[in-house]
Short mmCIF file of C-alpha atoms in Angstrom, two decimals:
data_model
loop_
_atom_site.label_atom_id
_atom_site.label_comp_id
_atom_site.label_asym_id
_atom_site.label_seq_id
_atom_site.Cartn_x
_atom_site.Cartn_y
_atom_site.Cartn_z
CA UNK A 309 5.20 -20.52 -2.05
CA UNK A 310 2.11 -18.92 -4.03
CA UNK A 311 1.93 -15.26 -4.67
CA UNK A 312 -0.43 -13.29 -3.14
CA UNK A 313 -2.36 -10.36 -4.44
CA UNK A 314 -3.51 -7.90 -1.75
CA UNK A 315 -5.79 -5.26 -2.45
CA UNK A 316 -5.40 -1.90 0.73
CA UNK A 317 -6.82 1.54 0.79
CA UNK A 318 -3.60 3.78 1.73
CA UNK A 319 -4.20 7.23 3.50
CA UNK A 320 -1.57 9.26 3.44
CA UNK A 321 -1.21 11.69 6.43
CA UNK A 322 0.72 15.19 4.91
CA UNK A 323 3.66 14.65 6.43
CA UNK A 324 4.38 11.59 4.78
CA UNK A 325 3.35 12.35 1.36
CA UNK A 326 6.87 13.40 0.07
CA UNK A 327 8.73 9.79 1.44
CA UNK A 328 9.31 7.00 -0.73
CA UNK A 329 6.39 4.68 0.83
CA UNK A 330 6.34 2.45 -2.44
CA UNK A 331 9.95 2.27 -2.73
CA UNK A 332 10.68 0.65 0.70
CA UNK A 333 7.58 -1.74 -0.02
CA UNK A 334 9.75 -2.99 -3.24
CA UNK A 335 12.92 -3.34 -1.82
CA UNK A 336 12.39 -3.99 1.83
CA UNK A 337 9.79 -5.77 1.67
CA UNK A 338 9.68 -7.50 -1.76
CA UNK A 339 6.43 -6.63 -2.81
CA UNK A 340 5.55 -5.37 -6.64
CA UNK A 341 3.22 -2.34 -5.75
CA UNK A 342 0.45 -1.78 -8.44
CA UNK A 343 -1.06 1.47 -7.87
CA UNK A 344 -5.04 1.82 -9.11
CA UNK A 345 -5.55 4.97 -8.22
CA UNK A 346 -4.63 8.13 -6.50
CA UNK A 347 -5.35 11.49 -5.10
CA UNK A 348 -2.13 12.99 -3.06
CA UNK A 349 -1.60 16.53 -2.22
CA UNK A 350 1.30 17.66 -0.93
CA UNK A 351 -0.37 20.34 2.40
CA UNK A 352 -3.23 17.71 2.32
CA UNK A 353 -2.12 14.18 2.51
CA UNK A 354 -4.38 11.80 -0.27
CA UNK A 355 -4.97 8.07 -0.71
CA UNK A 356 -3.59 5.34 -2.88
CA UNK A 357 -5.72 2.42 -4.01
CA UNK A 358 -3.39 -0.48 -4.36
CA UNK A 359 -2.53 -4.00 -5.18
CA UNK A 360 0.18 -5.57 -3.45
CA UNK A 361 2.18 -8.70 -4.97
CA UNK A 362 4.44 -11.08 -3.34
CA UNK A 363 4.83 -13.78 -1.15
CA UNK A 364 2.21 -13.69 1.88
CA UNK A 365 4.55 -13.30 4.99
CA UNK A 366 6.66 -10.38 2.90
CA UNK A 367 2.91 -8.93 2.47
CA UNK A 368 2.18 -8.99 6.12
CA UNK A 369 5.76 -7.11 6.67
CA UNK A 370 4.75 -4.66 3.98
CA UNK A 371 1.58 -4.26 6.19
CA UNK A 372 3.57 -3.21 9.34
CA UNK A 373 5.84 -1.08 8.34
CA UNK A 374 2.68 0.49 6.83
CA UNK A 375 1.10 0.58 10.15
CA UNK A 376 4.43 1.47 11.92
CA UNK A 377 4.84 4.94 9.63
CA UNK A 378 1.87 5.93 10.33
CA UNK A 379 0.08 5.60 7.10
CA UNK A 380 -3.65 4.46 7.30
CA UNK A 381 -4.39 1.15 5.64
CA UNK A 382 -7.91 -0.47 5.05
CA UNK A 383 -7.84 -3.84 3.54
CA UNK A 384 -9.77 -4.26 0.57
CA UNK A 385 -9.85 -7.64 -0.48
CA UNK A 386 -7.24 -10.74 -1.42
CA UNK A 387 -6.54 -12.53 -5.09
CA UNK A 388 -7.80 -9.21 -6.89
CA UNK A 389 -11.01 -10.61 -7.68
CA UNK A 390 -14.01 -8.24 -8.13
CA UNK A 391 -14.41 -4.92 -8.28
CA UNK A 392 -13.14 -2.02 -5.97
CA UNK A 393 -15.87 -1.79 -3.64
CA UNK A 394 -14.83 0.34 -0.78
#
């Protein structure tokens, strides 16, 4: 199967800021996080901008576990092609 480049908005909630997000996307989930940008603060929660590689199905799991801890996702666009326009 073809990789797949995703491109989300993450907001991070404070209470989640300190758990390892990005690690369970890697290993759970198989997906090489790329991280564009970021402003996280640890009594204010933040946002990630970030590209998401792997396989589509293990992109759509990354995507619910996502949803599932409560971290707010906007999709940005696929095949990172183009700018960041949010």
């Amino acid at each position: 199967m073809a990789k797949k480049t995703q491109r989300l908005r993450l907001n991070y909630p404070p209470e989640h800021v300190t758990e390892p997000i990005l690690y369970h996307l890697a290993m759970d989930h198989h997906l090489v996080p790329n991280i564009r940008q970021a402003n996280m603060e640890q009594n204010r929660g933040g946002f990630l901008l970030l590209e998401l590689m792997g396989e589509e199905a293990d992109i759509e799991s990354g995507i619910k576990f996502l949803e599932q801890t409560g971290i707010g996702i906007s999709v940005i666009g696929l095949d990172a092609s183009g700018g960041w326009d949010i």
